């Protein structure tokens, strides 16, 4: 019998969903959540998701009492309050604000890469806007430069909200932009990622091939 009491609107390609799943694995709670896989984009929404989350986005988590949580930041915060181990989101002090700010930058990389994906995969080619695509790509490059500095000491210190976010963002870049070759420009980040991507939580949540 399944021990799942919650349901996660899910797609294995979504880096935001992956972040939630890695949190569940890392805190020993994966079995508490059943996955409902959905396919969606801004031009091809999911009626099931829209019925629960007016923003029409995943991840969205249905709790046992029928209430719903979104977005990924709220969901990982909830998950982090449901286990007895060391929190993956520092509860207070300077560490809290620094780790959440790094996590926010990781989310910005995911946002930019997902928007690039929508522009290139769902928009007719003659309507692609090169300057807009370049602007999104530049956000990613600037963020990777900050992560390269963070990869010397900050990221290796813990696999927490910041490190999980950066790892999921890099995994999504490898999945959607394999031609980017970010490892050449950011070797410290590459060495850190080579190690953390072997964690069971990361191996169990890889994007589809
Ligand atoms: N800020 C949101 C972003 C979630 C997001 O953009 N999800 C994408 C899938 S990767 C989505 O649901 N897109 C559908 C849409 O934009 O209509 C979060 O952190 O959960």
Short mmCIF file of C-alpha atoms and ligand atoms in Angstrom, two decimals:
data_model
loop_
_atom_site.label_atom_id
_atom_site.label_comp_id
_atom_site.label_asym_id
_atom_site.label_seq_id
_atom_site.Cartn_x
_atom_site.Cartn_y
_atom_site.Cartn_z
CA UNK A 1 0.00 0.00 0.00
CA UNK A 2 1.30 3.46 -0.87
CA UNK A 3 2.26 5.72 2.05
CA UNK A 4 1.66 8.80 -0.10
CA UNK A 5 -0.57 11.43 1.44
CA UNK A 6 0.30 14.30 -0.92
CA UNK A 7 0.15 14.72 -4.70
CA UNK A 8 2.68 16.69 -6.76
CA UNK A 9 1.77 18.02 -10.20
CA UNK A 10 4.92 16.98 -11.98
CA UNK A 11 6.87 16.83 -15.19
CA UNK A 12 10.35 15.24 -15.25
CA UNK A 13 11.65 18.00 -17.54
CA UNK A 14 10.86 20.83 -15.10
CA UNK A 15 13.85 22.11 -13.07
CA UNK A 16 11.48 23.60 -10.48
CA UNK A 17 9.79 20.23 -9.98
CA UNK A 18 13.23 18.60 -9.74
CA UNK A 19 14.17 20.98 -6.93
CA UNK A 20 11.10 19.83 -4.96
CA UNK A 21 11.88 16.15 -5.63
CA UNK A 22 15.51 16.57 -4.53
CA UNK A 23 14.28 18.19 -1.31
CA UNK A 24 11.95 15.23 -0.74
CA UNK A 25 14.78 12.72 -1.32
CA UNK A 26 17.29 14.61 0.81
CA UNK A 27 14.85 14.82 3.76
CA UNK A 28 13.68 11.19 3.48
CA UNK A 29 10.13 12.10 2.45
CA UNK A 30 9.92 10.97 -1.18
CA UNK A 31 7.37 8.21 -0.35
CA UNK A 32 4.96 10.74 1.09
CA UNK A 33 4.25 12.17 -2.37
CA UNK A 34 2.52 10.63 -5.36
CA UNK A 35 3.31 12.14 -8.77
CA UNK A 36 0.68 13.33 -11.23
CA UNK A 37 2.49 13.92 -14.50
CA UNK A 38 1.21 16.79 -16.65
CA UNK A 39 2.31 18.35 -19.94
CA UNK A 40 1.93 22.09 -20.13
CA UNK A 41 3.24 25.36 -21.51
CA UNK A 42 1.80 28.90 -21.61
CA UNK A 43 0.21 28.10 -25.00
CA UNK A 44 -0.90 24.60 -24.07
CA UNK A 45 -2.06 24.75 -20.46
CA UNK A 46 -3.18 21.85 -18.27
CA UNK A 47 -6.83 22.09 -17.17
CA UNK A 48 -6.03 19.99 -14.09
CA UNK A 49 -3.25 22.35 -13.04
CA UNK A 50 -5.32 25.47 -13.79
CA UNK A 51 -8.12 24.11 -11.59
CA UNK A 52 -5.71 24.05 -8.63
CA UNK A 53 -3.21 26.82 -9.43
CA UNK A 54 -4.57 29.88 -11.27
CA UNK A 55 -1.01 30.66 -12.39
CA UNK A 56 -1.15 27.44 -14.42
CA UNK A 57 2.35 26.38 -13.35
CA UNK A 58 4.10 23.40 -11.83
CA UNK A 59 5.19 22.39 -9.27
CA UNK A 60 1.98 22.50 -7.27
CA UNK A 61 1.52 20.27 -4.23
CA UNK A 62 -1.86 19.00 -2.95
CA UNK A 63 -1.71 18.33 0.78
CA UNK A 64 -3.62 15.59 2.62
CA UNK A 65 -6.33 18.06 3.70
CA UNK A 66 -6.95 19.06 0.06
CA UNK A 67 -5.20 22.43 0.27
CA UNK A 68 -2.65 23.39 -2.36
CA UNK A 69 0.84 24.88 -2.21
CA UNK A 70 2.75 26.66 -4.96
CA UNK A 71 5.30 27.74 -6.11
CA UNK A 72 8.52 25.73 -5.69
CA UNK A 73 9.90 28.15 -3.07
CA UNK A 74 6.83 27.73 -0.88
CA UNK A 75 6.77 23.96 -1.40
CA UNK A 76 10.42 23.42 -0.42
CA UNK A 77 9.89 25.59 2.66
CA UNK A 78 6.90 23.41 3.61
CA UNK A 79 8.87 20.19 3.01
CA UNK A 80 11.71 21.55 5.13
CA UNK A 81 9.30 22.02 8.04
CA UNK A 82 8.12 18.39 7.83
CA UNK A 83 11.28 16.53 8.90
CA UNK A 84 13.34 16.27 12.06
CA UNK A 85 16.82 16.62 10.55
CA UNK A 86 19.01 19.69 10.13
CA UNK A 87 16.96 22.23 8.07
CA UNK A 88 17.94 22.62 4.41
CA UNK A 89 16.81 26.25 4.65
CA UNK A 90 18.63 27.98 7.53
CA UNK A 91 15.98 29.29 9.91
CA UNK A 92 17.71 32.56 10.82
CA UNK A 93 20.89 34.61 10.82
CA UNK A 94 23.02 35.82 7.93
CA UNK A 95 23.19 32.28 6.51
CA UNK A 96 19.44 32.31 5.90
CA UNK A 97 19.51 35.42 3.73
CA UNK A 98 22.68 34.45 1.82
CA UNK A 99 21.52 30.90 1.07
CA UNK A 100 18.05 32.12 0.01
CA UNK A 101 19.65 34.77 -2.23
CA UNK A 102 21.82 32.15 -3.94
CA UNK A 103 18.70 29.98 -4.31
CA UNK A 104 16.87 32.95 -5.85
CA UNK A 105 19.65 33.39 -8.39
CA UNK A 106 19.39 29.69 -9.24
CA UNK A 107 15.64 30.18 -9.79
CA UNK A 108 16.46 33.12 -12.08
CA UNK A 109 18.64 30.83 -14.20
CA UNK A 110 15.79 28.32 -14.40
CA UNK A 111 13.30 31.09 -15.30
CA UNK A 112 15.53 32.44 -18.07
CA UNK A 113 16.27 28.98 -19.47
CA UNK A 114 12.59 27.96 -19.38
CA UNK A 115 11.60 31.20 -21.15
CA UNK A 116 14.28 30.56 -23.80
CA UNK A 117 12.87 27.06 -24.22
CA UNK A 118 9.32 28.42 -24.72
CA UNK A 119 10.53 31.03 -27.19
CA UNK A 120 12.53 28.55 -29.28
CA UNK A 121 10.32 25.44 -28.99
CA UNK A 122 6.76 26.82 -28.98
CA UNK A 123 6.98 30.13 -30.88
CA UNK A 124 7.04 30.10 -34.69
CA UNK A 125 10.62 30.62 -35.87
CA UNK A 126 9.87 33.82 -37.81
CA UNK A 127 8.62 35.39 -34.58
CA UNK A 128 11.75 34.62 -32.51
CA UNK A 129 13.14 37.79 -30.96
CA UNK A 130 16.97 37.58 -30.99
CA UNK A 131 17.60 40.52 -28.62
CA UNK A 132 15.18 39.10 -26.07
CA UNK A 133 16.82 35.66 -26.29
CA UNK A 134 20.26 37.27 -25.89
CA UNK A 135 19.02 39.20 -22.85
CA UNK A 136 17.80 35.99 -21.17
CA UNK A 137 21.03 34.17 -22.03
CA UNK A 138 23.07 37.05 -20.55
CA UNK A 139 21.23 36.61 -17.22
CA UNK A 140 22.37 32.98 -17.21
CA UNK A 141 26.00 33.88 -17.98
CA UNK A 142 26.14 36.51 -15.23
CA UNK A 143 24.61 34.10 -12.72
CA UNK A 144 27.08 31.33 -13.64
CA UNK A 145 29.94 33.79 -12.99
CA UNK A 146 28.59 34.37 -9.47
CA UNK A 147 28.15 30.62 -8.93
CA UNK A 148 31.78 30.07 -10.04
CA UNK A 149 32.90 32.27 -7.12
CA UNK A 150 30.42 30.59 -4.76
CA UNK A 151 31.71 27.16 -5.84
CA UNK A 152 35.03 27.70 -4.00
CA UNK A 153 33.59 27.74 -0.49
CA UNK A 154 29.88 28.55 -0.26
CA UNK A 155 28.35 25.81 -2.38
CA UNK A 156 30.48 22.92 -1.02
CA UNK A 157 29.64 23.82 2.59
CA UNK A 158 26.22 22.10 2.43
CA UNK A 159 23.77 20.50 0.02
CA UNK A 160 20.93 22.78 1.06
CA UNK A 161 18.43 25.18 -0.54
CA UNK A 162 21.23 27.11 -2.31
CA UNK A 163 23.23 24.12 -3.55
CA UNK A 164 20.13 22.15 -4.57
CA UNK A 165 18.88 25.13 -6.58
CA UNK A 166 22.21 25.65 -8.36
CA UNK A 167 22.55 21.92 -9.09
CA UNK A 168 19.02 21.74 -10.58
CA UNK A 169 19.66 24.88 -12.66
CA UNK A 170 22.89 23.40 -14.07
CA UNK A 171 21.13 20.10 -14.77
CA UNK A 172 18.48 21.98 -16.74
CA UNK A 173 21.11 23.87 -18.76
CA UNK A 174 22.76 20.55 -19.67
CA UNK A 175 19.34 19.18 -20.65
CA UNK A 176 18.10 22.11 -22.77
CA UNK A 177 21.32 23.84 -23.84
CA UNK A 178 23.90 21.04 -24.26
CA UNK A 179 25.79 23.26 -26.71
CA UNK A 180 26.44 25.91 -24.01
CA UNK A 181 29.76 24.35 -22.81
CA UNK A 182 29.61 26.28 -19.53
CA UNK A 183 32.22 23.97 -17.94
CA UNK A 184 35.10 25.53 -19.92
CA UNK A 185 34.37 29.02 -18.56
CA UNK A 186 33.45 27.93 -15.03
CA UNK A 187 35.81 25.08 -14.02
CA UNK A 188 35.36 25.32 -10.23
CA UNK A 189 31.59 25.17 -10.64
CA UNK A 190 32.03 22.22 -13.03
CA UNK A 191 34.12 20.28 -10.49
CA UNK A 192 31.55 20.94 -7.74
CA UNK A 193 28.67 19.91 -10.01
CA UNK A 194 30.46 16.71 -11.10
CA UNK A 195 30.45 15.67 -7.44
CA UNK A 196 26.95 16.70 -6.36
CA UNK A 197 25.29 15.34 -9.50
CA UNK A 198 26.27 11.86 -8.25
CA UNK A 199 24.19 12.19 -5.09
CA UNK A 200 21.34 9.63 -5.00
CA UNK A 201 18.78 12.49 -4.92
CA UNK A 202 20.21 13.97 -8.13
CA UNK A 203 20.60 10.60 -9.89
CA UNK A 204 16.98 9.67 -9.05
CA UNK A 205 15.59 12.91 -10.53
CA UNK A 206 17.51 13.34 -13.79
CA UNK A 207 15.61 14.95 -16.70
CA UNK A 208 14.43 12.56 -19.42
CA UNK A 209 16.95 11.54 -22.12
N1 LIG B 1 8.31 30.47 -9.92
C1 LIG B 1 7.76 29.17 -10.27
C2 LIG B 1 8.15 28.82 -11.71
C3 LIG B 1 7.50 27.52 -12.17
C4 LIG B 1 7.53 27.36 -13.68
O1 LIG B 1 7.87 28.28 -14.46
N2 LIG B 1 7.11 26.16 -14.13
C5 LIG B 1 6.98 25.90 -15.55
C6 LIG B 1 7.47 24.51 -15.89
S1 LIG B 1 9.21 24.40 -15.73
C7 LIG B 1 5.50 25.97 -15.90
O2 LIG B 1 4.68 25.46 -15.17
N3 LIG B 1 5.16 26.59 -17.05
C8 LIG B 1 3.83 26.70 -17.53
C9 LIG B 1 3.46 28.12 -17.84
O3 LIG B 1 4.31 29.03 -17.67
O4 LIG B 1 2.33 28.33 -18.27
C10 LIG B 1 8.27 28.12 -9.28
O5 LIG B 1 9.29 28.38 -8.62
O6 LIG B 1 7.62 27.09 -9.10
#
